[in-house]
Every structure is written in structure tokens, then in C-alpha cells.
Coordinates of C-alpha atoms and ligand atoms in Angstrom, one line a residue:
Chain A
M1 CA -7.5 12.8 -21.4
N2 CA -10.4 14.7 -19.8
H3 CA -13.3 14.0 -17.5
P4 CA -16.6 14.2 -19.5
L5 CA -17.7 17.2 -17.4
H6 CA -14.4 19.0 -17.6
A7 CA -14.7 22.8 -17.8
K8 CA -18.5 22.7 -17.6
F9 CA -18.6 24.3 -14.1
G10 CA -17.0 27.2 -12.3
I11 CA -15.1 25.7 -9.4
W12 CA -13.9 27.4 -6.1
D13 CA -12.1 25.2 -3.6
L14 CA -13.0 26.0 0.0
H15 CA -10.1 24.1 1.6
C16 CA -6.4 24.0 0.8
H17 CA -3.1 24.0 2.7
L18 CA 0.4 24.5 1.4
L19 CA 1.7 21.9 3.8
G20 CA 3.2 19.1 1.7
I21 CA 3.7 21.2 -1.4
P22 CA 7.3 21.4 -2.5
G23 CA 9.0 24.8 -2.5
R24 CA 11.3 27.0 -0.5
T25 CA 9.0 30.0 0.0
P26 CA 5.2 30.4 0.5
E27 CA 5.1 32.0 -3.0
E28 CA 6.8 29.0 -4.6
K29 CA 4.4 26.6 -2.9
M30 CA 1.4 28.7 -3.9
A31 CA 2.6 28.7 -7.5
G32 CA 2.9 24.9 -7.3
L33 CA -0.6 24.4 -5.9
L34 CA -2.2 26.7 -8.5
E35 CA -0.4 24.9 -11.3
I36 CA -2.0 21.6 -10.3
A37 CA -5.4 23.4 -9.6
D38 CA -5.2 24.6 -13.2
R39 CA -5.4 21.0 -14.5
H40 CA -8.9 20.9 -13.1
Q41 CA -9.7 24.5 -14.1
I42 CA -10.3 25.5 -10.4
E43 CA -10.8 29.2 -10.6
R44 CA -10.2 30.2 -7.0
L45 CA -9.1 28.5 -3.8
C46 CA -9.1 29.2 -0.1
L47 CA -6.0 28.8 1.9
F48 CA -6.0 27.6 5.5
F49 CA -3.1 27.3 7.9
S50 CA 0.0 26.4 5.9
S51 CA 3.1 26.4 8.1
T52 CA 2.3 24.3 11.1
W53 CA 0.5 21.0 12.0
A54 CA 0.5 21.9 15.7
K55 CA -2.8 20.7 17.2
N56 CA -2.6 23.4 19.9
P57 CA -0.8 26.3 18.2
T58 CA 0.6 29.1 20.4
A59 CA -0.5 32.7 19.9
D60 CA 2.9 33.2 18.1
E61 CA 2.3 30.2 15.8
L62 CA -1.2 31.6 14.9
R63 CA 0.4 35.0 14.0
T64 CA 3.3 33.4 12.1
D65 CA 0.9 31.2 10.1
N66 CA -1.4 34.1 9.2
D67 CA 1.7 36.0 8.0
Y68 CA 2.7 33.0 5.9
V69 CA -0.7 32.7 4.3
I70 CA -0.9 36.4 3.6
Q71 CA 2.5 36.2 2.0
A72 CA 1.5 33.2 -0.1
M73 CA -1.7 35.0 -1.3
S74 CA -0.1 38.3 -2.1
H75 CA 0.8 37.6 -5.7
W76 CA -2.5 35.9 -6.5
S77 CA -5.1 38.2 -4.8
D78 CA -7.5 37.5 -7.7
R79 CA -7.4 33.7 -7.2
V80 CA -6.5 33.0 -3.5
L81 CA -8.8 33.7 -0.5
G82 CA -7.1 33.6 2.9
F83 CA -8.6 32.2 6.1
C84 CA -7.3 33.5 9.4
Y85 CA -6.1 30.8 11.8
V86 CA -7.6 31.4 15.3
S87 CA -7.9 29.3 18.5
P88 CA -10.1 29.5 21.6
E89 CA -7.0 28.7 23.7
H90 CA -5.8 32.2 22.8
V91 CA -8.9 34.4 22.8
E92 CA -7.1 37.8 22.9
A93 CA -4.6 36.9 20.3
S94 CA -7.3 35.5 18.1
L95 CA -9.4 38.7 18.4
D96 CA -6.3 40.7 17.4
E97 CA -5.7 38.4 14.5
V98 CA -9.2 38.8 13.2
E99 CA -8.8 42.6 13.5
R100 CA -5.4 42.5 11.7
C101 CA -6.0 39.9 9.0
V102 CA -9.8 40.2 8.3
V103 CA -11.0 43.6 9.4
N104 CA -7.9 45.5 8.3
G105 CA -6.3 42.8 6.1
P106 CA -7.1 40.7 3.0
M107 CA -8.5 37.6 4.6
V108 CA -12.2 36.5 4.2
G109 CA -12.7 34.0 6.9
I110 CA -11.6 32.2 10.0
K111 CA -10.5 28.6 10.4
L112 CA -11.0 26.7 13.6
W113 CA -9.2 23.3 13.9
V114 CA -8.7 21.0 16.8
A115 CA -7.3 23.1 19.7
Q116 CA -10.6 23.0 21.6
R117 CA -14.1 21.8 20.9
A118 CA -16.5 24.1 19.1
D119 CA -18.9 24.2 22.1
A120 CA -16.3 25.8 24.4
G121 CA -17.5 29.1 25.9
E122 CA -14.2 30.7 25.0
L123 CA -15.3 30.7 21.3
D124 CA -18.1 33.1 21.8
A125 CA -16.0 36.3 21.8
I126 CA -14.2 35.1 18.6
I127 CA -17.4 34.2 16.8
D128 CA -19.0 37.5 17.9
K129 CA -16.0 39.4 16.4
A130 CA -15.8 37.3 13.2
S131 CA -19.6 37.5 12.8
K132 CA -19.5 41.3 13.0
A133 CA -16.7 41.4 10.4
K134 CA -18.9 39.2 8.2
A135 CA -16.1 36.6 8.0
V136 CA -16.8 33.1 6.7
I137 CA -16.6 30.8 9.7
F138 CA -15.1 27.3 9.2
Q139 CA -14.9 24.6 11.9
H140 CA -13.1 21.3 11.3
T141 CA -15.3 18.4 12.5
W142 CA -15.0 14.6 12.5
F143 CA -16.8 11.6 14.1
K144 CA -14.0 9.1 14.4
Q145 CA -15.0 5.5 14.8
D146 CA -11.6 4.1 15.5
G147 CA -10.7 5.9 18.7
T148 CA -8.4 8.5 17.1
Q149 CA -10.5 11.5 18.0
T150 CA -8.2 14.0 19.7
P151 CA -9.2 15.8 22.9
G152 CA -10.0 19.1 21.3
E153 CA -11.5 17.7 18.1
S154 CA -15.1 18.7 17.5
T155 CA -17.8 16.5 16.1
P156 CA -20.6 18.2 14.2
L157 CA -22.7 18.0 17.4
H158 CA -20.2 20.4 19.1
L159 CA -20.6 22.8 16.2
A160 CA -24.3 22.4 16.3
A161 CA -24.2 23.6 20.0
L162 CA -22.2 26.7 18.9
A163 CA -24.5 27.4 16.0
R164 CA -27.5 27.3 18.3
R165 CA -26.0 30.1 20.4
F166 CA -25.4 32.2 17.2
P167 CA -28.6 31.6 15.1
D168 CA -27.9 34.6 12.9
T169 CA -24.3 33.6 12.0
H170 CA -23.4 31.2 9.3
F171 CA -21.1 28.2 10.0
I172 CA -19.4 25.7 7.8
C173 CA -19.2 22.2 9.2
G174 CA -15.8 21.0 7.8
H175 CA -15.6 17.5 6.4
A176 CA -19.4 17.0 7.2
G177 CA -18.0 15.1 10.2
G178 CA -16.1 12.5 8.0
Q179 CA -18.9 10.0 8.8
W180 CA -21.2 12.1 6.7
E181 CA -24.3 10.0 7.4
L182 CA -23.9 11.2 11.0
G183 CA -22.6 14.7 10.3
I184 CA -25.4 15.6 8.0
R185 CA -28.0 14.5 10.5
A186 CA -26.2 16.4 13.4
I187 CA -26.6 19.8 11.7
R188 CA -29.7 19.1 9.6
G189 CA -32.1 21.1 11.8
L190 CA -29.8 24.2 11.8
P191 CA -30.4 26.4 8.7
N192 CA -27.3 28.5 9.6
V193 CA -24.9 25.5 9.1
S194 CA -23.6 24.3 5.7
V195 CA -21.5 21.2 5.2
E196 CA -18.2 21.0 3.2
L197 CA -17.3 17.8 1.3
A198 CA -13.5 17.9 1.7
G199 CA -11.1 15.5 3.2
S200 CA -12.6 12.1 3.2
D201 CA -12.7 9.2 0.8
P202 CA -14.9 9.7 -2.3
T203 CA -17.6 7.4 -1.0
A204 CA -20.5 7.3 -3.3
G205 CA -23.8 8.6 -1.9
F206 CA -22.2 11.4 0.2
T207 CA -23.2 14.3 -2.0
E208 CA -26.6 12.8 -2.9
M209 CA -27.5 12.5 0.8
A210 CA -26.3 16.0 1.6
V211 CA -28.4 17.5 -1.2
R212 CA -31.5 15.5 -0.2
E213 CA -31.3 16.3 3.5
L214 CA -30.0 19.9 3.4
G215 CA -30.6 21.2 -0.1
A216 CA -27.8 22.0 -2.5
S217 CA -27.5 25.5 -1.1
R218 CA -26.0 24.1 2.2
V219 CA -23.3 22.0 0.5
I220 CA -19.9 23.4 -0.4
F221 CA -17.0 21.8 -2.3
G222 CA -13.6 21.7 -0.8
S223 CA -10.6 19.4 -1.3
D224 CA -8.2 19.5 1.7
A225 CA -5.3 19.5 -0.7
A226 CA -2.4 18.9 -0.5
G227 CA -3.0 16.0 1.9
R228 CA -5.9 14.9 -0.3
S229 CA -5.9 15.1 -4.1
F230 CA -8.2 17.6 -5.8
A231 CA -9.3 14.5 -7.8
S232 CA -10.9 12.4 -5.1
Q233 CA -12.8 15.4 -3.8
L234 CA -14.0 16.7 -7.2
A235 CA -15.3 13.2 -7.9
K236 CA -17.8 13.7 -5.1
V237 CA -19.5 16.4 -7.1
Y238 CA -18.8 15.2 -10.7
G239 CA -19.8 11.7 -9.8
A240 CA -23.0 12.4 -7.8
A241 CA -26.5 11.7 -9.2
I242 CA -27.5 15.4 -8.8
S243 CA -28.6 18.1 -11.3
D244 CA -26.0 20.3 -13.1
S245 CA -27.5 23.4 -11.3
D246 CA -26.9 21.7 -7.9
R247 CA -23.4 20.9 -9.1
Q248 CA -22.7 24.5 -9.9
A249 CA -24.1 25.7 -6.5
I250 CA -21.8 23.2 -4.7
F251 CA -18.7 23.8 -6.8
R252 CA -18.8 27.6 -6.5
D253 CA -21.9 29.6 -6.1
N254 CA -22.7 28.8 -2.4
L255 CA -19.1 29.8 -1.4
R256 CA -19.1 32.8 -3.6
T257 CA -22.3 34.1 -1.9
L258 CA -20.6 33.8 1.5
V259 CA -17.4 35.5 0.3
L260 CA -19.3 38.3 -1.5
G261 CA -21.0 38.9 1.9
T262 CA -17.6 39.8 3.4
G263 CA -17.3 42.7 1.0
K264 CA -13.7 41.6 0.3
I265 CA -14.3 40.7 -3.4
K266 CA -16.4 42.3 -6.1
A267 CA -19.3 40.5 -7.8
Chain B
M1 CA -9.0 1.8 -20.0
I2 CA -9.0 -1.2 -17.7
D3 CA -10.6 -0.8 -14.2
T4 CA -9.0 -3.5 -12.0
N5 CA -11.1 -2.8 -9.0
V6 CA -14.9 -2.9 -9.1
Y7 CA -17.6 -4.9 -7.2
L8 CA -21.0 -6.3 -8.0
E9 CA -23.9 -6.9 -5.6
R10 CA -24.7 -4.9 -2.5
W11 CA -22.6 -3.1 0.1
P12 CA -24.4 -3.9 3.3
F13 CA -24.2 -0.5 5.0
R14 CA -25.6 1.9 2.3
R15 CA -27.2 1.8 -1.1
L16 CA -24.8 3.1 -3.8
T17 CA -25.8 4.9 -6.9
A18 CA -24.3 2.2 -9.1
D19 CA -24.9 -1.0 -7.1
D20 CA -27.0 -2.4 -10.0
S21 CA -24.6 -4.0 -12.4
E22 CA -26.2 -2.5 -15.5
Q23 CA -26.0 1.0 -13.9
L24 CA -22.4 0.3 -12.9
V25 CA -21.4 -0.7 -16.5
A26 CA -23.1 2.4 -17.9
T27 CA -21.3 4.7 -15.4
L28 CA -17.9 3.2 -16.1
K29 CA -18.4 3.3 -19.9
A30 CA -19.4 6.9 -19.8
L31 CA -16.0 7.6 -18.2
G32 CA -14.1 5.9 -21.0
I33 CA -13.5 2.6 -19.2
T34 CA -13.6 -0.4 -21.6
Q35 CA -13.1 -3.3 -19.2
A36 CA -13.7 -3.8 -15.5
W37 CA -12.5 -6.6 -13.2
A38 CA -15.3 -7.4 -10.9
G39 CA -15.4 -9.0 -7.4
S40 CA -18.5 -9.5 -5.3
F41 CA -19.4 -7.6 -2.1
D42 CA -21.3 -10.8 -1.2
G43 CA -18.0 -12.6 -1.1
L44 CA -16.9 -10.5 1.9
F45 CA -19.8 -11.6 4.1
H46 CA -21.5 -14.7 2.7
R47 CA -20.4 -18.3 3.5
D48 CA -22.0 -19.9 0.5
I49 CA -19.1 -18.9 -1.7
G50 CA -20.2 -21.3 -4.5
G51 CA -23.4 -19.3 -4.9
V52 CA -21.5 -16.0 -4.7
N53 CA -19.2 -17.0 -7.6
E54 CA -22.1 -18.5 -9.6
R55 CA -23.9 -15.2 -9.5
L56 CA -20.8 -13.2 -10.3
S57 CA -20.0 -15.4 -13.3
Q58 CA -23.6 -15.1 -14.6
K59 CA -23.6 -11.3 -14.3
C60 CA -20.3 -10.9 -16.0
R61 CA -21.4 -13.2 -18.8
E62 CA -24.5 -11.1 -19.2
S63 CA -22.5 -7.8 -19.5
D64 CA -21.9 -6.5 -23.0
D65 CA -19.0 -7.8 -25.0
G66 CA -17.1 -9.1 -22.0
F67 CA -16.9 -5.7 -20.3
L68 CA -17.0 -7.3 -16.8
I69 CA -14.3 -9.8 -16.0
P70 CA -15.0 -11.9 -12.9
F71 CA -12.5 -12.3 -10.1
G72 CA -13.9 -15.0 -7.9
T73 CA -14.0 -15.2 -4.1
V74 CA -12.1 -17.8 -2.1
N75 CA -12.2 -17.9 1.7
P76 CA -9.6 -20.3 3.0
T77 CA -11.1 -20.4 6.5
L78 CA -14.2 -22.2 5.2
P79 CA -14.4 -26.0 4.8
D80 CA -13.6 -27.3 1.3
W81 CA -12.5 -23.9 0.0
E82 CA -10.3 -25.9 -2.4
D83 CA -13.5 -26.8 -4.4
D84 CA -14.5 -23.1 -4.7
L85 CA -11.1 -22.6 -6.3
R86 CA -11.6 -25.6 -8.6
R87 CA -15.0 -24.3 -9.8
I88 CA -13.6 -20.8 -10.3
D89 CA -11.1 -22.3 -12.7
E90 CA -12.9 -25.2 -14.3
E91 CA -16.6 -24.3 -14.3
F92 CA -16.7 -20.5 -14.3
Q93 CA -13.4 -20.1 -16.2
M94 CA -12.5 -17.0 -14.4
P95 CA -9.0 -15.6 -14.9
G96 CA -8.3 -14.8 -11.3
I97 CA -9.4 -14.5 -7.7
R98 CA -9.8 -11.6 -5.3
L99 CA -8.9 -12.2 -1.6
H100 CA -10.1 -10.3 1.4
P101 CA -8.0 -11.6 4.3
A102 CA -9.2 -9.0 6.8
Y103 CA -12.8 -9.7 6.1
H104 CA -12.2 -13.5 6.3
G105 CA -10.2 -13.3 9.5
Y106 CA -6.7 -14.6 8.6
M107 CA -3.2 -13.1 8.5
L108 CA -0.8 -13.5 5.6
D109 CA 1.5 -15.7 7.7
D110 CA -1.4 -18.2 8.1
S111 CA -0.4 -21.5 6.4
R112 CA -3.8 -21.6 4.6
F113 CA -2.9 -18.4 2.7
A114 CA 0.3 -20.0 1.4
E115 CA -1.6 -23.1 0.5
L116 CA -4.2 -21.0 -1.4
L117 CA -1.5 -19.3 -3.4
R118 CA 0.0 -22.7 -4.3
F119 CA -3.4 -23.9 -5.6
A120 CA -3.9 -20.7 -7.5
N121 CA -0.5 -21.0 -9.1
D122 CA -1.2 -24.6 -10.2
R123 CA -4.3 -23.4 -12.0
S124 CA -2.6 -20.2 -13.4
L125 CA -5.1 -18.0 -11.6
A126 CA -4.1 -14.4 -11.0
V127 CA -4.5 -13.1 -7.4
Q128 CA -5.8 -9.8 -6.3
L129 CA -5.4 -9.0 -2.6
V130 CA -7.5 -6.3 -1.0
V131 CA -5.9 -4.4 1.9
G132 CA -9.1 -2.6 3.0
M133 CA -12.5 -1.5 1.7
E134 CA -13.0 1.8 3.5
D135 CA -11.4 4.3 6.0
E136 CA -11.3 2.7 9.4
R137 CA -12.5 6.0 10.9
T138 CA -15.8 5.7 9.1
Q139 CA -16.6 2.0 9.6
H140 CA -20.0 0.9 11.0
T141 CA -19.9 0.2 14.7
L142 CA -20.7 -3.5 14.1
H143 CA -18.0 -3.8 11.4
R144 CA -14.5 -2.9 12.6
I145 CA -12.1 -4.4 10.1
P146 CA -8.4 -3.6 10.3
S147 CA -6.3 -3.1 7.2
V148 CA -4.3 -6.2 6.0
D149 CA -0.8 -6.3 7.3
L150 CA 1.3 -7.0 4.2
S151 CA 4.6 -7.5 6.1
P152 CA 4.6 -11.3 5.8
L153 CA 3.8 -11.2 2.1
K154 CA 7.2 -11.3 0.5
A155 CA 8.3 -14.3 2.6
V156 CA 5.2 -16.2 1.6
L157 CA 5.7 -15.4 -2.1
K158 CA 9.3 -16.5 -1.9
E159 CA 8.2 -19.8 -0.3
V160 CA 5.3 -20.4 -2.8
G161 CA 7.0 -18.9 -5.9
G162 CA 5.6 -17.3 -9.0
T163 CA 2.3 -15.9 -8.0
Q164 CA 0.9 -13.1 -10.1
I165 CA -0.3 -10.8 -7.4
M166 CA -1.9 -7.3 -7.4
I167 CA -2.6 -5.3 -4.3
L168 CA -5.9 -3.3 -4.3
N169 CA -6.6 -0.3 -2.0
A170 CA -3.1 -0.3 -0.5
F171 CA -2.3 3.3 -0.1
R172 CA -4.5 4.2 2.9
S173 CA -2.3 2.1 5.1
V174 CA 0.7 1.1 3.1
S175 CA 3.5 3.8 2.8
V176 CA 5.2 4.4 -0.6
A177 CA 8.5 3.1 1.0
Q178 CA 6.7 -0.1 2.0
A179 CA 5.3 -0.5 -1.5
V180 CA 8.7 0.0 -3.1
E181 CA 10.1 -2.7 -0.8
L182 CA 7.3 -5.0 -1.8
T183 CA 8.0 -4.6 -5.5
L184 CA 11.7 -5.6 -5.2
D185 CA 12.2 -9.2 -6.3
T186 CA 8.5 -9.7 -6.9
S187 CA 6.0 -8.9 -9.7
I188 CA 3.6 -7.2 -7.3
H189 CA 1.3 -4.5 -8.8
F190 CA -0.7 -1.8 -7.0
D191 CA -3.9 0.0 -8.0
I192 CA -4.5 3.7 -7.3
A193 CA -8.1 3.7 -5.9
M194 CA -6.9 4.7 -2.4
L195 CA -3.9 6.7 -3.4
E196 CA -4.2 10.2 -2.0
G197 CA -2.3 13.5 -2.0
I198 CA -2.1 16.2 -4.6
A199 CA -0.9 14.9 -8.0
G200 CA -0.3 11.6 -6.1
A201 CA 0.2 9.3 -9.1
G202 CA 3.0 11.6 -10.4
K203 CA 4.6 11.4 -7.0
L204 CA 4.2 7.7 -6.8
I205 CA 6.1 7.0 -10.1
E206 CA 9.0 8.9 -8.8
S207 CA 9.5 6.0 -6.4
L208 CA 7.7 3.0 -7.8
P209 CA 8.3 1.7 -11.3
A210 CA 5.4 2.9 -13.5
E211 CA 5.0 -0.7 -14.8
R212 CA 3.8 -1.7 -11.4
I213 CA 0.9 0.7 -11.1
V214 CA -2.6 0.0 -12.5
F215 CA -5.8 1.9 -12.8
G216 CA -8.6 1.0 -10.3
T217 CA -11.7 2.9 -9.2
H218 CA -13.1 0.9 -6.3
A219 CA -16.6 1.5 -7.8
P220 CA -19.4 1.5 -6.9
L221 CA -18.3 2.1 -3.3
F222 CA -16.2 5.1 -4.5
Y223 CA -17.3 7.5 -7.2
P224 CA -15.2 6.1 -10.1
D225 CA -14.5 9.7 -11.4
S226 CA -11.9 9.9 -8.6
A227 CA -9.3 7.6 -10.3
I228 CA -9.8 9.2 -13.7
L229 CA -9.3 12.7 -12.2
K230 CA -6.1 11.5 -10.4
L231 CA -4.6 10.6 -13.7
I232 CA -5.5 14.0 -15.1
E233 CA -4.2 15.8 -12.0
S234 CA -0.8 14.1 -12.1
G235 CA 0.1 15.5 -15.5
L236 CA 1.8 12.3 -16.7
P237 CA 3.3 11.9 -20.1
E238 CA 1.2 10.0 -22.6
A239 CA 3.4 6.9 -22.6
I240 CA 3.1 6.6 -18.8
L241 CA -0.6 7.2 -18.9
L242 CA -1.1 4.4 -21.4
K243 CA 0.7 2.0 -19.1
L244 CA -1.4 3.0 -16.1
K245 CA -4.7 3.1 -18.0
A246 CA -4.5 -0.4 -19.6
E247 CA -1.1 -1.8 -20.6
N248 CA 0.1 -2.8 -17.2
A249 CA -3.1 -4.5 -16.2
A250 CA -3.3 -6.4 -19.5
N251 CA 0.3 -7.6 -19.2
W252 CA -0.2 -8.5 -15.6
L253 CA -3.2 -10.7 -16.5
A254 CA -1.5 -12.2 -19.6
N255 CA 1.6 -13.2 -17.5
R256 CA -0.3 -15.3 -15.0
Ligands
ZN301 ZN1 -7.7 20.8 6.2

């Protein structure tokens, strides 16, 4: 069985973790993830932190995780793009990690999760360094309605505050804030911010609203596998009432432009 | 392919691409779905359930070659709900009902729930029970509906006996271990609309008998492509796929 649009588009997935994939080593898990990605003809995928769920990782945990991701990527450098895990709670260590993993290493971007909110002043030095390295900058965001927002967890409004301080730097608003009707509005006025579609239910209308309010060039596909399926997240692009050229931009071309900008891959 | 989980009418908090029933049918058919079991969004919020079920029946009759199969609403907290059930059976001749305990404000250990199941059994109506409609983290501020707590269900089924029951949208809040426990000594089935995790359907059948899992999209609230892609992603053998796509649902309905 196949989806009617199967193999019609080039697909890059902005957002994967190896957490939850069976395997004894990072390489085994990576092979397992790619085998399933192949069922949807996903060409490339980005790997985020993959060895720890710690909400406030220590400097050592950041380094260990980045080593883990680099090891997982190593056999598949043509298919896997690594993101360096950094935290505003460990500014010096994060700057060193960007130097080690992005400037002098194979990684193409940085991932910011829930250690501290995106409007924290401590982030400025990290963003400055990542921006100079032309790294792709990803910040997790959620607007949680049910009281489960964690103390360091950003909403898109926190990211908007950061993006205003760095108008010449591009930011990706992870999950579009979960409540995408709010998240899209929160960053709408900031042309240096894109939304990613990953990690929420495949609620109809999400992608259509993002394209209407931001333009397809500011919308990026990601899954948040292995916690999410590729399936439910691909559905947001396959199932949306948008043009095929918008679908292609969202599935791959917007992310490819950002990654090409790092100089880490060839056109 | 039988889609056990679709809705007609309007979701109150946003317009959906396929919230017109003709558009919904066209979208589902384009994905290879040949039959869809339809409840009504109106049934969650309206109190004139007779009107809700009449419109549902009418729209399903109007759909091509019986594509839409109606599952009527019953809200056992409303006066004279028994007559809604009678009309579902006698007047509208629907094969089953779809229950939304969280939206109608009762728990499964409420005696009205057991009473409702007894009445449904007497009329050979199949029963779908919906755990939730959307992620609690994304609900509208005026609309904070918890997931249904299924823990009293087995005891109620034992007391009532013989209900043909299917749980929709379980896997946001129900763990696989809980689902396995629920299937022991019952004929409970689950749909995959809210099943998550990479290759999730493949993982699910390692624990749950494949015969108890049915295909459901939760369209038009969800993009229906999601459930189709889940089957593809799970790399299941053809014989299992056939069960999930249609056989299990057809058998479930036939055995009511
Ligand atoms: Zn993630």
C-alpha cells in the first residue's frame, strides 16, 4: 500500500531523536531509524539530542550527547545532519561545544530545549557565536493549556523576544508552539522566524494557516520521531490543501536553503 | 479500507478542510477508504440529540453507495435518553452508537452508563466509546475536557455482559499495558487514530492481538493521511494489514 503522493516530493526531516529506538549502540539505533525513514522515502534527517531526556542537562551531559550524535551520524554523513545540544545554563561549555561540533566539526545547527526560556540574556553569547558560524538555530516552544509548561520551557513569545534582539539571524520556532493558532501569530511579524510542524497531533488546518499567515517559505517539516511517528507528521503536509510547490518547499527546500547556508553540505 | 472514526458537522473551534460531508467523502475515497463510520460533532455539544441523529442519518443516506455508516449519539445524562436509543435503532436503523462520556460529564462507573450498555445490548447496537477528541495541552480555554478514565470499564462489561465495544482515540492517554489488560476476557477493539511513536502499529501488535486493532483516522479533525501513513510506516505483513484495514472492523460490526 502507498499514499497517493508517495515519492512525489523530496523530504528532509528537521527533527529526530534516537531516544526510544531499539539498539545497543548509536550506530545500531541510527540504522533502525533510517530503515523506517526509508519507508517514506525521507532523504535526509536532522538528529537532535539522543542520549538524555534531562530537562536541565549538565555541561558534561551536553558534551556526552553531542559525542553520541556525532558517533551516530558518522556512518551516514550523506543522510544525517547533526544539531549541537547547547544550554543557556552553561554558556562557556555551550560556546566550546559550538566551536568543537559546528565550527570545527560536522554539525550544522544548534538545538535549544527547555533548560531556560529563550528570552534569557544568557542566550545572547550563544546565539552570537552560532550566528557567526551560520548554524541553523532551533528552539523548542510550546503553549501548554493544561498547566504542564515546565519552568524553563519557552513559548513562541519568548523566542520572538530573542529574535527581535537578533534581527539578522534566522530562528526556527519548534512545534510552532503546539497550539499553532497562537504560535503562528506570536512570530508572524518577525520575518527572521520560521515555524516547524513537528511533534503535535495531525490537526487539520495547521499547515494551511501557517502557509496563509507566514508564506510557505517560513514553514518547515519535521517529525519529532521516535516519540512521534513520521506518519502523523508527514500527514500535515500531504493532507493540507496547499499547492505541490508549497509542499516541496515545506518538505525539503526551505531547510535545505538553511543548511546550504552553513557551508557544511554541497548543493 | 474501513475508517471506523470520522465525524460530520462542525467542530466549534476551527473550520476544517473537510468539514463538509461531500468534501470529507471525496478526501477519504482519494486515500483508498471504501467505508467510513460517522459520528456527529454536534452530538458532543447539542442537547437536542434527536435532531443531531436525524441529520446524521440523512447525510449518511445521501452519501454514495452507503459509504458513510452512521453511529448515533446518546447522552445518558439527558432526560429520556432511552428514546434517542430507540430511534437510533428503530427509526434510523443505525448499526451502533458513539459515546463521549467526557463531553457529556459522566464517569464509567456511573449507573447510567451500565444501563445504557444494557439497552444497547438488547437492541444489538454496537458501541464506540471515545476517550478524547484532542490533546489536552491544546484545548480551548473554555473547553477543558479530560480523557475518559477507562479503569471501571471491565467491571461494567462483566456486570452487563456481551457488549460489542470499540475504543476510539485511546492511545494518547491509555498505555499499551492498560490496553492489553482491557482486551483480556473482553472483545474490546481499539483504533489507531491517536497511536503515536515510530512504526507504532508494528510495536502495538507485539503486545495486543492484531485482531483487536482497527483502522481509524479521526477525520476531519485530523488529516486522514496520518492513519494511512502509520500502516505504511509499520511495515506489516499483508495478512495483518488486511485485518487492520477492514477485516477486524467488519467482523466487529457483524458480531454485535
Ligand atoms: Zn524533539
